[in-house]
Structures are given as C-alpha cells and as structure tokens.
Short mmCIF file of C-alpha atoms in Angstrom, two decimals:
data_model
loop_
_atom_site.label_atom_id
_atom_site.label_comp_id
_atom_site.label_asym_id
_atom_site.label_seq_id
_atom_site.Cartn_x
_atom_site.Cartn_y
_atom_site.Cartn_z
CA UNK A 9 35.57 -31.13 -7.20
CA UNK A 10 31.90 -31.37 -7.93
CA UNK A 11 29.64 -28.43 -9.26
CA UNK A 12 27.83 -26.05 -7.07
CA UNK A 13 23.70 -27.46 -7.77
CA UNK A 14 21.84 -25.07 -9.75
CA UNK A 15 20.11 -22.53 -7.76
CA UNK A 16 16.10 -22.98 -8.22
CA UNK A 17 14.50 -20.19 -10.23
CA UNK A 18 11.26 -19.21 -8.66
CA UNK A 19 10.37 -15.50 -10.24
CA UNK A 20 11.74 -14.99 -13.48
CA UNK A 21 11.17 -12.19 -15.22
CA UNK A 22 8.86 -12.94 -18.23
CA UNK A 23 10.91 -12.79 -21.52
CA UNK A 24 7.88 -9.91 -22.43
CA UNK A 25 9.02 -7.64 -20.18
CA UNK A 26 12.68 -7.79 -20.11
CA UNK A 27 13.07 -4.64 -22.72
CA UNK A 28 10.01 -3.18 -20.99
CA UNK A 29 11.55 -2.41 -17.64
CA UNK A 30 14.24 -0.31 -16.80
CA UNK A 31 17.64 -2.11 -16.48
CA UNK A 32 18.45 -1.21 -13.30
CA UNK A 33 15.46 -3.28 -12.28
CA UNK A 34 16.30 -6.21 -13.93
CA UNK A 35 19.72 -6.63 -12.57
CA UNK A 36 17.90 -5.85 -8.70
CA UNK A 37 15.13 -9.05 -9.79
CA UNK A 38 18.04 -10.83 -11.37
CA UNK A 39 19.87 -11.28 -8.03
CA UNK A 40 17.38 -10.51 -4.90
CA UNK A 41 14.12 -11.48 -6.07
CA UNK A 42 14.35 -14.86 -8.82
CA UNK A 43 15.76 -17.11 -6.33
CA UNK A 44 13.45 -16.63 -3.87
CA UNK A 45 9.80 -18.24 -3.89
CA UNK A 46 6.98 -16.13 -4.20
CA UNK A 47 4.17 -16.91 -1.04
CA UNK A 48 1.71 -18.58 -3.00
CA UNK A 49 4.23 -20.88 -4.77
CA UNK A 50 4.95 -22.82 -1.79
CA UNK A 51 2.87 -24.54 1.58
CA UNK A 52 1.19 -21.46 3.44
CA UNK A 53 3.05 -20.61 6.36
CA UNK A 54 2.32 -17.74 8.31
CA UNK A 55 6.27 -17.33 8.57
CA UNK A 56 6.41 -15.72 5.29
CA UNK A 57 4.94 -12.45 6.18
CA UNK A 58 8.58 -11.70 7.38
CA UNK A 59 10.56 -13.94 4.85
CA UNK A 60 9.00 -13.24 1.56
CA UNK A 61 9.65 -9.49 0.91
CA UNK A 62 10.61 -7.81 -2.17
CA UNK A 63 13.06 -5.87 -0.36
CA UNK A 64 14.90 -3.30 -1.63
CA UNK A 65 14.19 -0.55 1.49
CA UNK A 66 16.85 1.50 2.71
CA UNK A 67 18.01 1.96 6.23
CA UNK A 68 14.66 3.77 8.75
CA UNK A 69 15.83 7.65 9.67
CA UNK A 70 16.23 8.18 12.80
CA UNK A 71 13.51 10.24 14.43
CA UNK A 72 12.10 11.07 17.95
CA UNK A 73 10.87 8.74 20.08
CA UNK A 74 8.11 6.21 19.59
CA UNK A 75 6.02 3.70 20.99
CA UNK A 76 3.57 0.98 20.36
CA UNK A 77 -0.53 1.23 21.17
CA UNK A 78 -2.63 -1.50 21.61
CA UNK A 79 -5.80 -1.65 19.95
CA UNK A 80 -8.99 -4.01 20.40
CA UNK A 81 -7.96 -6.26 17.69
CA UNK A 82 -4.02 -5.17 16.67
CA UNK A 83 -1.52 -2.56 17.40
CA UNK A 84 0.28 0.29 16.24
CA UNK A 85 3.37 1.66 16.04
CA UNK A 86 4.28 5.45 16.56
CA UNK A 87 7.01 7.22 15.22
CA UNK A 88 7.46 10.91 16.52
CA UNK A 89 9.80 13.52 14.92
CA UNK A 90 12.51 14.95 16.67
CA UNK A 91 12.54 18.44 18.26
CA UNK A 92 9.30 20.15 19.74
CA UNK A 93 5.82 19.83 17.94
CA UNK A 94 4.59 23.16 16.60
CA UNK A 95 1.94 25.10 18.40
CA UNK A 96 -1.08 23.55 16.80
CA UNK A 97 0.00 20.03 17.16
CA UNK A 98 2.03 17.49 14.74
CA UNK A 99 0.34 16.28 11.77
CA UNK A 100 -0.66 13.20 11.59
CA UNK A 101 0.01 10.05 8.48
CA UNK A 102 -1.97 7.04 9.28
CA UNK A 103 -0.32 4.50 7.21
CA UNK A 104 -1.38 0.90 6.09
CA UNK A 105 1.53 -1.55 4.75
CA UNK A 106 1.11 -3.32 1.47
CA UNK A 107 1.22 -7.37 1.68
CA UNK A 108 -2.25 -8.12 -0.40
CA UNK A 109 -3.97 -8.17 3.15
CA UNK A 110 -1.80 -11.56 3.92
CA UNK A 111 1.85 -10.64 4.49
CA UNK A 112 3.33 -8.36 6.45
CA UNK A 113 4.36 -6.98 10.20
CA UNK A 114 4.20 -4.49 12.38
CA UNK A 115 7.72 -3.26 11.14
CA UNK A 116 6.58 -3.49 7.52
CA UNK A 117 7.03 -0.43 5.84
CA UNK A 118 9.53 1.18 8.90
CA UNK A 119 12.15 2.64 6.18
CA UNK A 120 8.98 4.58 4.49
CA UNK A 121 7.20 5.51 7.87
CA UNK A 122 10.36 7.11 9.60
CA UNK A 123 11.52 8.80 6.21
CA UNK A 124 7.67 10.28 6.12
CA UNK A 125 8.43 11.10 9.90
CA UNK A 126 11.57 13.36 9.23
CA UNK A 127 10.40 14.95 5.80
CA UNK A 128 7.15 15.52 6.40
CA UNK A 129 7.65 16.38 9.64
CA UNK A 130 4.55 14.58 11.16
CA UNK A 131 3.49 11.91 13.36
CA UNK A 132 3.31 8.45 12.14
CA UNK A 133 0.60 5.47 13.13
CA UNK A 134 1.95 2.16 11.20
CA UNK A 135 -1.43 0.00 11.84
CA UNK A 136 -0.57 -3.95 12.24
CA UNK A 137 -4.03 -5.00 10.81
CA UNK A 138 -5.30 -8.15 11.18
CA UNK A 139 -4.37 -10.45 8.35
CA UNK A 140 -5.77 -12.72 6.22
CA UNK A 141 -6.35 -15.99 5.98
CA UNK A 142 -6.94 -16.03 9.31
CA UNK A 143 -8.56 -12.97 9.27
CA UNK A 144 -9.97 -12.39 5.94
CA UNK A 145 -12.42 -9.09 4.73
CA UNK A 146 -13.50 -7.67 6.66
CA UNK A 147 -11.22 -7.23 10.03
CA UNK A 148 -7.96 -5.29 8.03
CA UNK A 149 -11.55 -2.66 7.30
CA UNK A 150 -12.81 -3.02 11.20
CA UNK A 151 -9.18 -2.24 12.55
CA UNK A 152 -8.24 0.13 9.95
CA UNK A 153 -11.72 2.17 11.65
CA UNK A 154 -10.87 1.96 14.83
CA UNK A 155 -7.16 2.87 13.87
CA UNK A 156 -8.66 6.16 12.93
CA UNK A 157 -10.84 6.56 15.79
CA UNK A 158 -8.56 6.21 18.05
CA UNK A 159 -6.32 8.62 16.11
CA UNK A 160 -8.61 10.98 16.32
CA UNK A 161 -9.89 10.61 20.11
CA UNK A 162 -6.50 9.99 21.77
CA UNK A 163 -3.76 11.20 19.39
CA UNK A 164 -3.74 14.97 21.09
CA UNK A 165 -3.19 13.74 24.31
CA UNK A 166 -0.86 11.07 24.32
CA UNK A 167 1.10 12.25 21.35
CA UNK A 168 -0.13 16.31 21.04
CA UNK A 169 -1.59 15.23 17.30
CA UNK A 170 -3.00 17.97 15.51
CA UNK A 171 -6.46 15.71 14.80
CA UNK A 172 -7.40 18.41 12.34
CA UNK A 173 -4.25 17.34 10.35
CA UNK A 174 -4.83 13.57 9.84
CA UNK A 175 -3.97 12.16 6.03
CA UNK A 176 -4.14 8.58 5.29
CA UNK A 177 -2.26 6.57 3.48
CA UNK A 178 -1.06 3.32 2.23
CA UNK A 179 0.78 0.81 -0.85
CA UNK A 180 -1.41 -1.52 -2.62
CA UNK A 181 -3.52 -3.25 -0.30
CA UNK A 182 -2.61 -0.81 2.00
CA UNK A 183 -3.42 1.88 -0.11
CA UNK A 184 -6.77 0.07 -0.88
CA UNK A 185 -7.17 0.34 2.95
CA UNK A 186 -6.46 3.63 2.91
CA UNK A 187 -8.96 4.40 0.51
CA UNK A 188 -11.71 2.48 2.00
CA UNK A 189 -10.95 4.52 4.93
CA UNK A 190 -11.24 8.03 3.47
CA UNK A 191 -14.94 6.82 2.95
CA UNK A 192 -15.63 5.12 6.16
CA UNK A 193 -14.27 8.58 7.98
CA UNK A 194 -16.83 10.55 6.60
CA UNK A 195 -19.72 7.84 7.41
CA UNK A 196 -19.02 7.67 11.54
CA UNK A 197 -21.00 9.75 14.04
CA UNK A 198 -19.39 12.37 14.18
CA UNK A 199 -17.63 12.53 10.63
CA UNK A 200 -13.86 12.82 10.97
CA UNK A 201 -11.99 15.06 8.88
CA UNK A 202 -9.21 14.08 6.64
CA UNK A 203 -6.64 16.32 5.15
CA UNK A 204 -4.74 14.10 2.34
CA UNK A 205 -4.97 10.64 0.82
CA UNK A 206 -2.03 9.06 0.48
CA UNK A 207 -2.36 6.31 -2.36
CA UNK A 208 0.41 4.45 -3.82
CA UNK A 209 -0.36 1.45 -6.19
CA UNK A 210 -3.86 0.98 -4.50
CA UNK A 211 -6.10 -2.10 -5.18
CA UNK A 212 -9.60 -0.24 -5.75
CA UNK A 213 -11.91 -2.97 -7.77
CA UNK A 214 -11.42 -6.16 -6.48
CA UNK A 215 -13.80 -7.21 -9.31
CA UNK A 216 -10.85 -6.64 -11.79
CA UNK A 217 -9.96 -9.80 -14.27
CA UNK A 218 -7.14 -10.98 -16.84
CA UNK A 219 -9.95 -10.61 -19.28
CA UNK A 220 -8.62 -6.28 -19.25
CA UNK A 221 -11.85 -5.44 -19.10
CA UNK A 222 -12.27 -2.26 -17.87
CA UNK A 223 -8.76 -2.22 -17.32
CA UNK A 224 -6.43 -2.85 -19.82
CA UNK A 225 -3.39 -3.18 -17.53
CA UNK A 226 -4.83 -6.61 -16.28
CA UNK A 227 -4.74 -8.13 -19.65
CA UNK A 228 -1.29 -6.09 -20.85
CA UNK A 229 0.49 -6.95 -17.49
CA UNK A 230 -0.75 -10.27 -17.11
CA UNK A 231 2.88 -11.84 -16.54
CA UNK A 232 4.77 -8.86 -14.86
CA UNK A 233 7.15 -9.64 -12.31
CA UNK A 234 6.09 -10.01 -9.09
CA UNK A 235 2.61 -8.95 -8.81
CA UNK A 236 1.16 -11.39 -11.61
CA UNK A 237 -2.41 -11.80 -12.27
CA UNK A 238 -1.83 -15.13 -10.56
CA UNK A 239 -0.79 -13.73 -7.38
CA UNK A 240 -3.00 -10.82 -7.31
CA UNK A 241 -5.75 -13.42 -7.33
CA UNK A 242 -3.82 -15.78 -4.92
CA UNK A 243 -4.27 -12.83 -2.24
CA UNK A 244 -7.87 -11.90 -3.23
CA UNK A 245 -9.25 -15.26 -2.65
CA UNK A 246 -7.59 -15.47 0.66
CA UNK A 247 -8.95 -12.24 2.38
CA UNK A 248 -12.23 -12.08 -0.22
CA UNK A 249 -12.77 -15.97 -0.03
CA UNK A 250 -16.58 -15.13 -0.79
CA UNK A 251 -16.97 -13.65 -4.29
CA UNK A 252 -20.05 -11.99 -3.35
CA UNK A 253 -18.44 -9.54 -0.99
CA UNK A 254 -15.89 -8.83 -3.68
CA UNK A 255 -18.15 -5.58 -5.06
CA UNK A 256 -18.48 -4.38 -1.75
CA UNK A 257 -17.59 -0.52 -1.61
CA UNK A 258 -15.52 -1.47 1.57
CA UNK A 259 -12.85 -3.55 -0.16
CA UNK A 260 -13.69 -2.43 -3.75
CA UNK A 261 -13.67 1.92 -3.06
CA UNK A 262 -14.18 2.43 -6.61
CA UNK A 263 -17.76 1.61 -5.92
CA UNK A 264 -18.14 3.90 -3.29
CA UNK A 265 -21.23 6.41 -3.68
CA UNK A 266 -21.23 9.86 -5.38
CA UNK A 267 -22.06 11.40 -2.32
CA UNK A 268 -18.77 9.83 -0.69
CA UNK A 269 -16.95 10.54 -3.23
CA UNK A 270 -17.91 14.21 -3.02
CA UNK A 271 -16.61 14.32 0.81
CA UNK A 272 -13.03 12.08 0.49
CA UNK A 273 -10.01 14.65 0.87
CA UNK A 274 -7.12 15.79 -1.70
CA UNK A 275 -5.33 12.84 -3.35
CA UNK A 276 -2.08 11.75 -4.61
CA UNK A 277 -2.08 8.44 -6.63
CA UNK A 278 1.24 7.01 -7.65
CA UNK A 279 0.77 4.09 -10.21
CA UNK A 280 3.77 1.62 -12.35
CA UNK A 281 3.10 1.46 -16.06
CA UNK A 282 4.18 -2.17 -15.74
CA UNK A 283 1.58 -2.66 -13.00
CA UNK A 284 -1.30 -4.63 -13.27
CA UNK A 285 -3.18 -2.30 -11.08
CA UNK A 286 -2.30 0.56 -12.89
CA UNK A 287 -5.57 1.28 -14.43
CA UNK A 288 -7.47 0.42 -12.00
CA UNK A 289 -5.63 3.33 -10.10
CA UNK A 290 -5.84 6.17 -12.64
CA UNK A 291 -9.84 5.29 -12.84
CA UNK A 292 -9.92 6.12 -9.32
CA UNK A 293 -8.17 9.05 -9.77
CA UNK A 294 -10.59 10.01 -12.45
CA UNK A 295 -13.72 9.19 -10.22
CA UNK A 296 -11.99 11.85 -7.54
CA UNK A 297 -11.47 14.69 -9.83
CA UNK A 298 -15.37 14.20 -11.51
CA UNK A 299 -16.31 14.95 -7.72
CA UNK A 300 -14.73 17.85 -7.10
CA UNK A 301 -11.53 16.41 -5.46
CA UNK A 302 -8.24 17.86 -5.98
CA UNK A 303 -5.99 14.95 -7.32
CA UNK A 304 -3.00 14.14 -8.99
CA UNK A 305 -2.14 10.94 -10.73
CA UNK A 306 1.46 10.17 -11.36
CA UNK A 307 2.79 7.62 -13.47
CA UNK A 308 5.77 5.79 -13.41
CA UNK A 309 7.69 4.60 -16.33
CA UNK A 310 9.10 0.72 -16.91
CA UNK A 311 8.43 -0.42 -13.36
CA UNK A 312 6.51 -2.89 -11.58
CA UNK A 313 4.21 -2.76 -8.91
CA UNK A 314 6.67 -3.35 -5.57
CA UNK A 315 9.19 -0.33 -6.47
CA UNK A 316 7.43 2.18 -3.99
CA UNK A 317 9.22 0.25 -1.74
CA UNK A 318 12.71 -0.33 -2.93
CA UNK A 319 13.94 3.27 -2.63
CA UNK A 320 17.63 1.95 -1.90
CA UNK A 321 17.83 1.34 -5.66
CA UNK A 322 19.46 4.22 -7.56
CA UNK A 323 16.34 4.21 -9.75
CA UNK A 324 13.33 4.27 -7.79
CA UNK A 325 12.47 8.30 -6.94
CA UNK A 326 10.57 7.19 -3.64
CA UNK A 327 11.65 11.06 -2.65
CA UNK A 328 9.70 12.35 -5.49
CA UNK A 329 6.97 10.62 -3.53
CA UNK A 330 7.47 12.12 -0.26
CA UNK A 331 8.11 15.71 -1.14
CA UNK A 332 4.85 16.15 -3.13
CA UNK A 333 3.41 14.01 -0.19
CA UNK A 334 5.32 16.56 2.51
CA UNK A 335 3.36 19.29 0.71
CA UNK A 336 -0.09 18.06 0.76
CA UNK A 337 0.38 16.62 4.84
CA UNK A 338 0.93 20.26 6.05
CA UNK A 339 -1.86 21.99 4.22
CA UNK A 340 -4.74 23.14 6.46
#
C-alpha cells in the first residue's frame, strides 16, 4: 500500500519562537493553522476572506433578535440582547473585525459580537466595511463614519439605543478602525460622544518597519507566527498602495493631533508580547494617558497576535477581555 503524500507546510512556527509561546499554542498552530496557506502566499482570490481564518472561535451565544442594515456603501449586522432594554436605552458596541482591511465578512467576528451582546449586555453593530484591494484607504474610514452616524441618528428608534452610550471597538485593523474613529467622532458637525474605546491588537502607525525603530516589537517579532512582518506589509500595501497616505492620521491614529487626543474617550488596549504590533499599541496607550485619557494597557504573555480571537482554546482569557470591557460599556 503506498504512503499517504506529505501534507504541505505553509506556516510553521519559526524555530525562535517555539520556547517563546505558550504550549498550548503550539499544539493549536501545529494542527489548525501550518497546513493551511496564509492569503498572501498564494494567487489573490477574494474567496479567502472566508477560507483563510485563524480560527479558533467558539460557538456565538445566543441572544435576542437581530437584523441586518444597509448602509450607502456596506451593511451591518445587529445583535440585540435578550429580555427588555433598560429605561434609558441599550448601550451600544460598534465593532470593526480584524482581517488587515482585506479579509473578512459580515459574520467575522459573530462568536465575539454575541458573547459582547450577552455580557455586556448591549447592542451590537458588526460593520461589513468595504475591503481592500478593491477598496483600499480610504472607504473601510468613509464607512466606518457613516457606521457611526447612522448609529447615532437611527439607533434609538429602530433599535431603542441609548446614543449617549456608544463605545467603539475593534481587533487589529479593526481596532485601528476603531481608533481612527474615536477621532473622526469628535471632528463631525455636531461632535458625537463616545463612551469607551475598545482596542485589541490595534494597527496605529502604519509607518512602522522591520528596522524596530520606534518599535522594538517589529524588529524582535519579525518571524512570529502568523502576523509576520511579511504579511503585515502584504496587507498594508494592499489597502495603503500609496506610501504617501501611509502618515495620514486617518489610517495611522497615532498621529492624530493633541487636541484630538484630548477629546477621544476611556480606553482599553489589549496587546501579545509575541506581537509585532505590540509596541506600537502600548505607545498609543501612552499618547492617551499624556492627554488626560483614562487608559489601561494590558499585556499578554507568550502569544501572538490572532489569540483575541481563539477563545475556544483553554488558554486564551478572551473573558478577561470582556468583563473589564462589560465594565467600561455601562459607565455613563
């Protein structure tokens, strides 16, 4: 009988960071993640935005009923907790899925957004931005703007959203989304208020290199698994094919003004030690509390990037996430 072939190794985990990361890691990489190409190591397809996940997500909660809203340019997609709204209105969590701005769907991030739903107790709007390359910088900014607009005009009436209660939130380019947005809300006529930021391993200086400079975690995490320096750039030329725009405050928040910084809400950052982005996101956390902004940074030991969404393994504390998160959605 003749041998099985050899199953193709497309991610392995770099011999440098095989005692780094936690165990429990490796043996999830080891048998989900190594066989399976990552998006910029084969033809582009748009067909990967639903094939090449990380995974790791556990089953959605179930909640109250929900619905999808059509925007200009995109969609969302509600979810509503159960049982009756209290007398001011639900909160509100407008949430932007990770993907580097390229992969991704509408049901991206549904385990997270319904477990945020039932914990937090709060409304939900999942935005489907626009994605690159199709799309590239800056529609995901233009719908994530109108997202919030229409939030904030129509969420009371056809949800009974308490629009003084609106956080923001987002992973990785969806937290740099979410980011750009806390600025943008307090720039449109009339500002819109903003109770929480939501970030979890944001892209925030799209001007970042391997060279480490001014962040170190580029040059130590070079090679980590799945979000490599290769791939991180592989993303950022495809939605910020011109280099020029890639200083811009509105894909780069970092660079936001003073004055904007002054106005953006109360954070909470969650960043992986074995992230490449993981400076990048305590430096913005830094640039928050110089302006006044209650923030808190938290760290995570001996894991990559993608963990904040692969709660269904044993050692991922995604809950960790959501009850300080639960905390800061239902403050005034």
């Amino acid at each position: 009988m003749a041998a099985e072939p050899e199953r193709k190794v497309w991610q392995p985990i770099h011999p440098d960071f095989l005692d780094k990361l936690l165990p429990e890691y490796v043996a999830y990489h080891n048998e989900h993640i190594r066989y399976t190409p990552a998006a910029q190591q084969v033809p582009w397809d748009p067909s990967v935005r639903v094939k090449l996940q990380a995974g790791g997500a556990s089953e959605p909660l179930q909640v109250g009923p929900g619905r999808d809203v059509s925007l200009s340019k995109c969609a969302m997609r509600v979810w509503t907790p159960e049982g009756a709204p209290p007398a001011d209105g639900w909160p509100v969590l407008l949430f932007f899925h990770g993907g580097g701005w390229t992969l991704g769907t509408i049901s991206t991030g549904t385990s997270f957004c319904t477990s945020m739903c039932k914990r937090a107790n709060c409304l939900v709007f999942s935005v489907d931005y626009r994605l690159a390359p199709e799309n590239p910088y800056p529609a995901a900014v233009e719908d994530a703007v109108e997202a919030l607009e229409w939030v904030h005009t129509h969420g009371k009436a056809e949800f009974g959203a308490n629009v003084l209660k609106i956080a923001v939130g987002g992973g990785s380019s969806g937290g740099n989304l979410a980011a750009v947005l806390t600025h943008k809300a307090a720039l449109v006529n009339p500002p819109i208020p903003l109770c929480f930021q939501l970030l979890l391993v944001p892209v925030v200086d799209n001007t970042a290199s391997e060279s480490g400079e001014p962040y170190p975690s580029w040059r130590e995490n070079a090679q980590t698994p799945w979000l490599s320096v290769t791939r991180m750039m592989w993303f950022r030329k495809l939605y910020l094919p011109n280099e020029a725009d890639w200083a811009s405050w509105d894909n780069s928040p970092i660079y936001a003004s003073e004055a904007l910084f002054a106005k953006a809400p109360p954070a909470w950052v969650a960043v992986m030690e074995l992230d490449i982005l993981r400076d990048e996101g305590i430096a913005y956390g830094e640039k928050l509390k110089k302006a006044g902004v209650p923030v808190e940074v938290k760290m995570y030991k001996r894991v990559p990037h993608q963990v904040m969404s692969m709660d269904v393994v044993h050692c991922i504390k995604v809950v960790s996430v959501l009850n300080r998160g639960t905390g800061h959605i239902k403050l005034p």
